[in-house]
Amino acid sequence: MEKRSVTVAAVDVEALERDAAAAVAAASTPEELDEIRIRYLGRRSELKQALRAVRDRETGMTLNAVRERLEAAFDTRETELERDQLAKRDQALDVTLPGTQLRRGRLHPLTQIRREVEDIFLGLGYEIIDSREVETVWHNFDALNQPLTHPSRSHRDTFYVDDDTLLRTHTSTGQIRVMEQRDPPIYIATLGRVYRRDTPSPRSTPNFHQVEALAVDRGITLADLKGTLMHFFRAMFGEGRDVRMRTSFFPFTEPSVEFDVTCFLCAGKGCAFCKHTGWFEMGGAGVVDPAVFERVGYDPEEWSGFAWGLGLDRIAAQRHGIPDIRMFWENDLRVLRQF
Ligand code: PHE
């Protein structure tokens, strides 16, 4: 049977709706869709004119139903087109992942270790001191009871600026400066760069970092020293580390010791790193020599103290299993990016 199109108020509504729906589907931009909307639903459109001319209820209802369906079709298509446009713009901005990566900077491994060390001391209630690097001979040697004949005073071992001035060879100088200025009790950690005329090797560089602790109070003994060292190394390298002391000599401490720590690589079992002893040499320490207290005006009868010092670079090397501390100074990004 021939399909008859419905003609209402002289308008072929079926054809109109079909044409409009096809045009809506074909619109490729919101602007195009707007033009089509005006053509089919605008004030002068066929549909609106027919609606205006409506006299009977049935025709009105038919035309209004067409109008509503078309409006809905326009709205749906509009949302679709807007979504497409947004998607295209996002592609132009390339917010897809991964984007072009910016390389973030990071702290040098020595700086990271230095901050960790500072945190451990702050946790113990110590104050952090970074004194000057250019020092007087008096603060670097004389005040520390260093004999005039000691080889470390020679120009072959130490960088001199002039006869009375040098680049500090250890951070003990900062301890002298603090003791000159303040009365006990004193709990400080001095840390920073130090200089010695050493030939660069896997275990030493002419410029390196030290951390030294100084505690001055009433009744301080070697046991306090050992307890503090143990706490420090357990915080640094994990529980189960032990500290071993061997008698030694420093002009500024009496008695003096050198201390070893359980090798962090083999946990004390013995490996090539610790020469199969299970221990790793860490630094020097001792009970502050009364002669040093006299130099800074403290009464050695009333006050006693301990001091210990070690190289930060070696701690960092141990921590990361770095076989050659010169790597910390070469600034090779392939190395530094790994920390
Ligand atoms: N100042 C010594 C050094 O640089 C280390 C040390 C510090 C030793 C404190 C004893 C006490 O080698």
mmCIF file of C-alpha atoms and ligand atoms in Angstrom:
data_model
loop_
_atom_site.group_PDB
_atom_site.id
_atom_site.type_symbol
_atom_site.label_atom_id
_atom_site.label_comp_id
_atom_site.label_asym_id
_atom_site.label_seq_id
_atom_site.Cartn_x
_atom_site.Cartn_y
_atom_site.Cartn_z
ATOM 1 C CA MET A 1 0.000 0.000 0.000
ATOM 2 C CA GLU A 2 1.294 3.426 -0.862
ATOM 3 C CA LYS A 3 2.527 5.239 2.181
ATOM 4 C CA ARG A 4 0.647 8.457 2.534
ATOM 5 C CA SER A 5 2.371 11.347 4.115
ATOM 6 C CA VAL A 6 0.447 13.271 6.715
ATOM 7 C CA THR A 7 -0.395 16.781 5.712
ATOM 8 C CA VAL A 8 -1.414 19.078 8.502
ATOM 9 C CA ALA A 9 -2.440 22.661 7.914
ATOM 10 C CA ALA A 10 -0.906 22.496 4.423
ATOM 11 C CA VAL A 11 2.432 21.269 5.848
ATOM 12 C CA ASP A 12 3.875 17.843 5.113
ATOM 13 C CA VAL A 13 4.912 17.263 8.771
ATOM 14 C CA GLU A 14 6.407 13.850 8.156
ATOM 15 C CA ALA A 15 8.678 15.131 5.378
ATOM 16 C CA LEU A 16 9.505 18.165 7.450
ATOM 17 C CA GLU A 17 10.495 16.102 10.471
ATOM 18 C CA ARG A 18 12.512 13.684 8.305
ATOM 19 C CA ASP A 19 14.379 16.537 6.552
ATOM 20 C CA ALA A 20 15.034 18.323 9.821
ATOM 21 C CA ALA A 21 16.299 15.138 11.505
ATOM 22 C CA ALA A 22 18.621 14.457 8.551
ATOM 23 C CA ALA A 23 19.952 18.022 8.633
ATOM 24 C CA VAL A 24 20.537 17.794 12.400
ATOM 25 C CA ALA A 25 22.463 14.569 11.988
ATOM 26 C CA ALA A 26 24.550 16.086 9.197
ATOM 27 C CA ALA A 27 25.471 19.251 11.114
ATOM 28 C CA SER A 28 29.171 19.127 11.895
ATOM 29 C CA THR A 29 29.606 22.232 14.091
ATOM 30 C CA PRO A 30 27.442 23.992 16.709
ATOM 31 C CA GLU A 31 27.296 27.005 14.365
ATOM 32 C CA GLU A 32 25.920 24.899 11.524
ATOM 33 C CA LEU A 33 23.419 23.389 13.933
ATOM 34 C CA ASP A 34 22.248 26.876 14.932
ATOM 35 C CA GLU A 35 21.532 27.743 11.305
ATOM 36 C CA ILE A 36 19.544 24.549 10.885
ATOM 37 C CA ARG A 37 17.644 25.279 14.087
ATOM 38 C CA ILE A 38 16.659 28.687 12.746
ATOM 39 C CA ARG A 39 15.601 27.130 9.455
ATOM 40 C CA TYR A 40 13.335 24.513 11.079
ATOM 41 C CA LEU A 41 12.342 26.047 14.410
ATOM 42 C CA GLY A 42 12.960 29.778 13.957
ATOM 43 C CA ARG A 43 10.211 32.369 14.066
ATOM 44 C CA ARG A 44 9.782 32.300 10.289
ATOM 45 C CA SER A 45 10.121 28.552 9.905
ATOM 46 C CA GLU A 46 7.389 26.542 8.196
ATOM 47 C CA LEU A 47 6.580 24.793 11.446
ATOM 48 C CA LYS A 48 6.243 27.999 13.513
ATOM 49 C CA GLN A 49 4.089 29.623 10.847
ATOM 50 C CA ALA A 50 1.859 26.568 10.731
ATOM 51 C CA LEU A 51 1.604 26.600 14.517
ATOM 52 C CA ARG A 52 0.581 30.216 14.448
ATOM 53 C CA ALA A 53 -2.142 29.426 11.914
ATOM 54 C CA VAL A 54 -3.519 26.479 13.901
ATOM 55 C CA ARG A 55 -7.210 26.636 14.621
ATOM 56 C CA ASP A 56 -8.039 23.168 15.864
ATOM 57 C CA ARG A 57 -6.700 21.260 18.868
ATOM 58 C CA GLU A 58 -5.705 18.105 17.002
ATOM 59 C CA THR A 59 -3.520 19.914 14.479
ATOM 60 C CA GLY A 60 -1.968 21.919 17.298
ATOM 61 C CA MET A 61 -1.111 18.754 19.197
ATOM 62 C CA THR A 62 0.457 17.096 16.142
ATOM 63 C CA LEU A 63 2.555 20.141 15.293
ATOM 64 C CA ASN A 64 3.640 20.676 18.905
ATOM 65 C CA ALA A 65 4.685 17.045 19.177
ATOM 66 C CA VAL A 66 6.864 17.486 16.075
ATOM 67 C CA ARG A 67 8.298 20.682 17.549
ATOM 68 C CA GLU A 68 9.163 18.950 20.837
ATOM 69 C CA ARG A 69 10.819 16.001 19.113
ATOM 70 C CA LEU A 70 12.862 18.342 16.924
ATOM 71 C CA GLU A 71 13.917 20.475 19.892
ATOM 72 C CA ALA A 72 15.050 17.354 21.718
ATOM 73 C CA ALA A 73 16.985 16.208 18.627
ATOM 74 C CA PHE A 74 18.675 19.621 18.382
ATOM 75 C CA ASP A 75 19.655 19.548 22.067
ATOM 76 C CA THR A 76 21.105 16.067 21.847
ATOM 77 C CA ARG A 77 23.110 16.926 18.744
ATOM 78 C CA GLU A 78 24.350 20.154 20.332
ATOM 79 C CA THR A 79 25.754 18.286 23.337
ATOM 80 C CA GLU A 80 27.443 15.798 21.013
ATOM 81 C CA LEU A 81 29.051 18.518 18.906
ATOM 82 C CA GLU A 82 30.264 20.425 21.939
ATOM 83 C CA ARG A 83 31.827 17.273 23.354
ATOM 84 C CA ASP A 84 33.591 16.636 20.017
ATOM 85 C CA GLN A 85 34.926 20.141 19.966
ATOM 86 C CA LEU A 86 36.260 19.873 23.510
ATOM 87 C CA ALA A 87 37.944 16.614 22.649
ATOM 88 C CA LYS A 88 39.624 18.224 19.639
ATOM 89 C CA ARG A 89 40.828 21.150 21.703
ATOM 90 C CA ASP A 90 42.243 18.805 24.330
ATOM 91 C CA GLN A 91 44.199 17.065 21.630
ATOM 92 C CA ALA A 92 45.615 20.370 20.446
ATOM 93 C CA LEU A 93 46.745 21.140 24.037
ATOM 94 C CA ASP A 94 47.952 17.564 24.425
ATOM 95 C CA VAL A 95 46.774 16.951 27.936
ATOM 96 C CA THR A 96 47.060 13.245 27.281
ATOM 97 C CA LEU A 97 49.644 11.378 29.352
ATOM 98 C CA PRO A 98 52.555 11.128 29.400
ATOM 99 C CA GLY A 99 53.265 14.768 28.592
ATOM 100 C CA THR A 100 56.677 16.248 27.995
ATOM 101 C CA GLN A 101 58.483 15.575 31.261
ATOM 102 C CA LEU A 102 60.363 18.282 33.096
ATOM 103 C CA ARG A 103 63.340 16.914 34.952
ATOM 104 C CA ARG A 104 63.097 17.725 38.634
ATOM 105 C CA GLY A 105 66.268 18.636 40.437
ATOM 106 C CA ARG A 106 67.304 16.755 43.514
ATOM 107 C CA LEU A 107 69.638 17.179 46.425
ATOM 108 C CA HIS A 108 73.203 15.977 46.080
ATOM 109 C CA PRO A 109 73.710 12.679 47.968
ATOM 110 C CA LEU A 110 76.137 14.415 50.343
ATOM 111 C CA THR A 111 73.548 17.089 51.123
ATOM 112 C CA GLN A 112 70.974 14.388 51.791
ATOM 113 C CA ILE A 113 73.316 12.608 54.216
ATOM 114 C CA ARG A 114 74.241 15.894 55.836
ATOM 115 C CA ARG A 115 70.575 16.661 56.496
ATOM 116 C CA GLU A 116 70.002 13.200 57.924
ATOM 117 C CA VAL A 117 72.955 13.640 60.251
ATOM 118 C CA GLU A 118 71.628 17.023 61.329
ATOM 119 C CA ASP A 119 68.227 15.480 62.058
ATOM 120 C CA ILE A 120 69.766 12.795 64.267
ATOM 121 C CA PHE A 121 71.611 15.441 66.291
ATOM 122 C CA LEU A 122 68.595 17.705 66.529
ATOM 123 C CA GLY A 123 66.690 14.700 67.871
ATOM 124 C CA LEU A 124 69.311 14.392 70.616
ATOM 125 C CA GLY A 125 68.892 18.054 71.517
ATOM 126 C CA TYR A 126 72.175 19.144 69.936
ATOM 127 C CA GLU A 127 72.647 22.446 68.151
ATOM 128 C CA ILE A 128 74.014 22.423 64.584
ATOM 129 C CA ILE A 129 76.983 24.699 63.903
ATOM 130 C CA ASP A 130 78.647 25.380 60.563
ATOM 131 C CA SER A 131 81.571 27.573 61.357
ATOM 132 C CA ARG A 132 83.943 29.361 58.967
ATOM 133 C CA GLU A 133 86.115 27.486 56.464
ATOM 134 C CA VAL A 134 88.971 30.010 56.441
ATOM 135 C CA GLU A 135 90.443 29.792 59.931
ATOM 136 C CA THR A 136 93.275 31.036 62.056
ATOM 137 C CA VAL A 137 96.133 28.681 62.816
ATOM 138 C CA TRP A 138 95.268 29.225 66.472
ATOM 139 C CA HIS A 139 91.715 27.825 66.164
ATOM 140 C CA ASN A 140 92.751 24.969 63.910
ATOM 141 C CA PHE A 141 95.877 23.800 65.793
ATOM 142 C CA ASP A 142 97.012 25.790 68.862
ATOM 143 C CA ALA A 143 93.727 25.835 70.760
ATOM 144 C CA LEU A 144 93.420 22.115 70.098
ATOM 145 C CA ASN A 145 96.720 21.443 71.788
ATOM 146 C CA GLN A 146 98.401 20.449 68.533
ATOM 147 C CA PRO A 147 102.207 20.367 69.081
ATOM 148 C CA LEU A 148 104.210 22.778 66.947
ATOM 149 C CA THR A 149 106.070 19.844 65.478
ATOM 150 C CA HIS A 150 102.980 17.920 64.378
ATOM 151 C CA PRO A 151 103.228 16.985 60.671
ATOM 152 C CA SER A 152 99.640 18.105 59.952
ATOM 153 C CA ARG A 153 100.797 21.692 60.496
ATOM 154 C CA SER A 154 103.136 21.505 57.517
ATOM 155 C CA HIS A 155 102.428 23.249 54.236
ATOM 156 C CA ARG A 156 102.564 19.882 52.582
ATOM 157 C CA ASP A 157 99.500 18.710 54.528
ATOM 158 C CA THR A 158 97.490 21.890 54.958
ATOM 159 C CA PHE A 159 96.378 24.677 52.596
ATOM 160 C CA TYR A 160 97.656 27.984 54.027
ATOM 161 C CA VAL A 161 96.315 31.370 52.987
ATOM 162 C CA ASP A 162 99.161 33.103 54.834
ATOM 163 C CA ASP A 163 101.282 32.236 57.897
ATOM 164 C CA ASP A 164 98.398 32.666 60.365
ATOM 165 C CA THR A 165 95.464 31.685 58.165
ATOM 166 C CA LEU A 166 94.484 28.379 56.591
ATOM 167 C CA LEU A 167 91.596 26.370 55.217
ATOM 168 C CA ARG A 168 90.350 24.399 58.222
ATOM 169 C CA THR A 169 91.564 20.820 58.300
ATOM 170 C CA HIS A 170 88.751 19.656 60.591
ATOM 171 C CA THR A 171 85.472 20.980 62.011
ATOM 172 C CA SER A 172 86.893 20.950 65.568
ATOM 173 C CA THR A 173 87.609 24.637 64.924
ATOM 174 C CA GLY A 174 83.887 25.410 65.252
ATOM 175 C CA GLN A 175 83.899 23.769 68.679
ATOM 176 C CA ILE A 176 86.689 26.061 69.849
ATOM 177 C CA ARG A 177 84.784 29.099 68.580
ATOM 178 C CA VAL A 178 81.609 28.061 70.403
ATOM 179 C CA MET A 179 83.498 27.349 73.647
ATOM 180 C CA GLU A 180 85.192 30.743 73.399
ATOM 181 C CA GLN A 181 81.811 32.426 73.273
ATOM 182 C CA ARG A 182 79.684 30.392 75.678
ATOM 183 C CA ASP A 183 79.774 28.702 79.025
ATOM 184 C CA PRO A 184 78.897 25.008 79.465
ATOM 185 C CA PRO A 185 76.774 22.959 79.258
ATOM 186 C CA ILE A 186 77.351 22.606 75.524
ATOM 187 C CA TYR A 187 75.899 20.057 73.137
ATOM 188 C CA ILE A 188 76.802 20.870 69.560
ATOM 189 C CA ALA A 189 77.479 19.178 66.233
ATOM 190 C CA THR A 190 79.792 21.030 63.893
ATOM 191 C CA LEU A 191 79.648 19.998 60.296
ATOM 192 C CA GLY A 192 80.793 21.283 56.968
ATOM 193 C CA ARG A 193 83.618 21.322 54.445
ATOM 194 C CA VAL A 194 87.216 20.710 55.430
ATOM 195 C CA TYR A 195 90.467 20.748 53.433
ATOM 196 C CA ARG A 196 93.624 18.666 53.427
ATOM 197 C CA ARG A 197 96.389 18.412 50.865
ATOM 198 C CA ASP A 198 95.730 14.769 50.086
ATOM 199 C CA THR A 199 96.112 13.183 46.685
ATOM 200 C CA PRO A 200 92.633 12.226 45.467
ATOM 201 C CA SER A 201 92.009 8.497 45.858
ATOM 202 C CA PRO A 202 88.973 6.227 46.247
ATOM 203 C CA ARG A 203 89.017 6.892 49.996
ATOM 204 C CA SER A 204 90.046 10.544 50.220
ATOM 205 C CA THR A 205 89.673 13.881 48.454
ATOM 206 C CA PRO A 206 91.455 17.176 49.305
ATOM 207 C CA ASN A 207 88.065 18.709 50.069
ATOM 208 C CA PHE A 208 85.634 16.620 52.111
ATOM 209 C CA HIS A 209 83.005 16.911 54.844
ATOM 210 C CA GLN A 210 83.174 16.229 58.530
ATOM 211 C CA VAL A 211 80.745 16.030 61.363
ATOM 212 C CA GLU A 212 81.969 16.375 64.913
ATOM 213 C CA ALA A 213 80.046 16.194 68.132
ATOM 214 C CA LEU A 214 81.017 17.970 71.321
ATOM 215 C CA ALA A 215 79.334 17.573 74.674
ATOM 216 C CA VAL A 216 80.571 19.512 77.716
ATOM 217 C CA ASP A 217 78.800 19.082 81.008
ATOM 218 C CA ARG A 218 79.398 17.891 84.561
ATOM 219 C CA GLY A 219 80.437 14.243 84.917
ATOM 220 C CA ILE A 220 80.665 13.269 81.242
ATOM 221 C CA THR A 221 82.550 10.017 80.660
ATOM 222 C CA LEU A 222 83.706 7.720 77.867
ATOM 223 C CA ALA A 223 80.490 5.716 78.401
ATOM 224 C CA ASP A 224 78.409 8.736 77.306
ATOM 225 C CA LEU A 225 80.583 8.970 74.231
ATOM 226 C CA LYS A 226 80.010 5.335 73.321
ATOM 227 C CA GLY A 227 76.269 5.577 73.947
ATOM 228 C CA THR A 228 75.949 8.608 71.703
ATOM 229 C CA LEU A 229 77.990 6.988 68.944
ATOM 230 C CA MET A 230 75.871 3.857 69.130
ATOM 231 C CA HIS A 231 72.683 5.851 68.897
ATOM 232 C CA PHE A 232 74.060 7.779 65.945
ATOM 233 C CA PHE A 233 75.091 4.714 63.944
ATOM 234 C CA ARG A 234 71.899 2.825 64.670
ATOM 235 C CA ALA A 235 69.899 5.821 63.480
ATOM 236 C CA MET A 236 72.116 6.048 60.407
ATOM 237 C CA PHE A 237 72.580 2.412 59.434
ATOM 238 C CA GLY A 238 69.846 0.553 61.278
ATOM 239 C CA GLU A 239 69.480 -1.399 64.514
ATOM 240 C CA GLY A 240 72.005 -4.060 65.333
ATOM 241 C CA ARG A 241 75.071 -1.890 64.645
ATOM 242 C CA ASP A 242 77.747 -2.047 67.270
ATOM 243 C CA VAL A 243 80.584 0.303 68.036
ATOM 244 C CA ARG A 244 84.088 -0.855 68.897
ATOM 245 C CA MET A 245 86.782 1.417 70.300
ATOM 246 C CA ARG A 246 90.541 1.087 69.916
ATOM 247 C CA THR A 247 92.984 3.245 71.856
ATOM 248 C CA SER A 248 94.550 5.985 69.798
ATOM 249 C CA PHE A 249 96.024 9.442 70.170
ATOM 250 C CA PHE A 250 94.758 12.959 69.467
ATOM 251 C CA PRO A 251 96.340 16.030 71.088
ATOM 252 C CA PHE A 252 92.899 17.405 72.029
ATOM 253 C CA THR A 253 91.482 14.298 73.752
ATOM 254 C CA GLU A 254 92.672 12.096 76.598
ATOM 255 C CA PRO A 255 91.995 9.214 76.510
ATOM 256 C CA SER A 256 91.634 9.063 72.732
ATOM 257 C CA VAL A 257 90.041 6.297 70.718
ATOM 258 C CA GLU A 258 89.347 5.395 67.154
ATOM 259 C CA PHE A 259 86.033 3.720 66.602
ATOM 260 C CA ASP A 260 84.772 1.098 64.216
ATOM 261 C CA VAL A 261 81.187 0.279 63.327
ATOM 262 C CA THR A 262 79.680 -3.056 62.323
ATOM 263 C CA CYS A 263 80.172 -3.260 58.548
ATOM 264 C CA PHE A 264 76.895 -2.276 56.970
ATOM 265 C CA LEU A 265 77.393 -4.468 53.888
ATOM 266 C CA CYS A 266 77.852 -7.840 55.612
ATOM 267 C CA ALA A 267 76.303 -6.876 58.986
ATOM 268 C CA GLY A 268 79.481 -7.989 60.750
ATOM 269 C CA LYS A 269 79.954 -11.364 59.057
ATOM 270 C CA GLY A 270 83.046 -10.232 57.146
ATOM 271 C CA CYS A 271 83.325 -9.232 53.495
ATOM 272 C CA ALA A 272 85.814 -7.672 51.080
ATOM 273 C CA PHE A 273 84.554 -4.182 51.969
ATOM 274 C CA CYS A 274 85.563 -4.531 55.639
ATOM 275 C CA LYS A 275 88.636 -6.635 54.809
ATOM 276 C CA HIS A 276 86.859 -9.623 56.356
ATOM 277 C CA THR A 277 86.920 -8.151 59.865
ATOM 278 C CA GLY A 278 83.194 -7.334 60.141
ATOM 279 C CA TRP A 279 84.137 -3.809 61.255
ATOM 280 C CA PHE A 280 84.472 -0.544 59.393
ATOM 281 C CA GLU A 281 86.784 2.256 60.567
ATOM 282 C CA MET A 282 84.769 5.378 61.110
ATOM 283 C CA GLY A 283 86.595 8.126 62.966
ATOM 284 C CA GLY A 284 88.265 9.492 66.054
ATOM 285 C CA ALA A 285 86.960 10.394 69.476
ATOM 286 C CA GLY A 286 87.902 10.923 73.073
ATOM 287 C CA VAL A 287 87.409 12.721 76.344
ATOM 288 C CA VAL A 288 88.279 16.388 75.910
ATOM 289 C CA ASP A 289 91.816 17.098 77.101
ATOM 290 C CA PRO A 290 91.932 19.510 80.087
ATOM 291 C CA ALA A 291 94.509 21.552 78.147
ATOM 292 C CA VAL A 292 91.791 22.444 75.585
ATOM 293 C CA PHE A 293 89.420 23.577 78.337
ATOM 294 C CA GLU A 294 92.168 25.784 79.752
ATOM 295 C CA ARG A 295 92.713 27.369 76.327
ATOM 296 C CA VAL A 296 89.055 28.432 76.169
ATOM 297 C CA GLY A 297 88.807 29.407 79.838
ATOM 298 C CA TYR A 298 86.778 26.473 81.221
ATOM 299 C CA ASP A 299 87.651 24.979 84.605
ATOM 300 C CA PRO A 300 88.706 21.355 83.881
ATOM 301 C CA GLU A 301 87.973 20.453 87.500
ATOM 302 C CA GLU A 302 84.328 21.351 87.059
ATOM 303 C CA TRP A 303 83.615 20.396 83.457
ATOM 304 C CA SER A 304 84.279 17.347 81.384
ATOM 305 C CA GLY A 305 83.293 16.447 77.858
ATOM 306 C CA PHE A 306 83.620 14.137 74.919
ATOM 307 C CA ALA A 307 84.202 14.812 71.250
ATOM 308 C CA TRP A 308 84.075 12.628 68.180
ATOM 309 C CA GLY A 309 84.447 13.254 64.507
ATOM 310 C CA LEU A 310 84.098 11.461 61.222
ATOM 311 C CA GLY A 311 83.902 12.013 57.479
ATOM 312 C CA LEU A 312 80.451 12.515 55.976
ATOM 313 C CA ASP A 313 81.640 11.425 52.551
ATOM 314 C CA ARG A 314 82.578 8.022 53.920
ATOM 315 C CA ILE A 315 79.205 7.652 55.594
ATOM 316 C CA ALA A 316 77.512 8.457 52.296
ATOM 317 C CA ALA A 317 79.791 5.982 50.488
ATOM 318 C CA GLN A 318 78.917 3.255 52.990
ATOM 319 C CA ARG A 319 75.251 4.030 52.867
ATOM 320 C CA HIS A 320 75.067 3.757 49.099
ATOM 321 C CA GLY A 321 77.788 1.172 48.551
ATOM 322 C CA ILE A 322 79.886 3.649 46.557
ATOM 323 C CA PRO A 323 83.363 2.253 46.019
ATOM 324 C CA ASP A 324 85.072 5.591 45.261
ATOM 325 C CA ILE A 325 84.232 8.844 47.064
ATOM 326 C CA ARG A 326 85.595 10.896 44.161
ATOM 327 C CA MET A 327 82.291 10.088 42.465
ATOM 328 C CA PHE A 328 80.616 12.571 44.813
ATOM 329 C CA TRP A 329 82.735 15.365 43.385
ATOM 330 C CA GLU A 330 82.589 14.600 39.695
ATOM 331 C CA ASN A 331 78.995 15.779 39.301
ATOM 332 C CA ASP A 332 78.291 13.179 36.670
ATOM 333 C CA LEU A 333 74.525 13.380 36.251
ATOM 334 C CA ARG A 334 74.341 9.680 35.459
ATOM 335 C CA VAL A 335 75.532 9.071 39.016
ATOM 336 C CA LEU A 336 73.681 11.905 40.764
ATOM 337 C CA ARG A 337 70.311 11.043 39.216
ATOM 338 C CA GLN A 338 70.369 7.724 41.020
ATOM 339 C CA PHE A 339 69.895 9.287 44.457
HETATM 340 N N1 PHE B 1 89.327 16.268 64.553
HETATM 341 C C1 PHE B 1 89.724 14.904 64.325
HETATM 342 C C2 PHE B 1 90.086 14.720 62.860
HETATM 343 O O1 PHE B 1 89.780 15.578 62.079
HETATM 344 C C3 PHE B 1 88.646 13.924 64.661
HETATM 345 C C4 PHE B 1 88.352 13.947 66.124
HETATM 346 C C5 PHE B 1 87.330 14.717 66.616
HETATM 347 C C6 PHE B 1 89.068 13.179 67.001
HETATM 348 C C7 PHE B 1 87.025 14.733 67.924
HETATM 349 C C8 PHE B 1 88.803 13.178 68.343
HETATM 350 C C9 PHE B 1 87.779 13.966 68.803
HETATM 351 O O2 PHE B 1 90.639 13.736 62.476
#
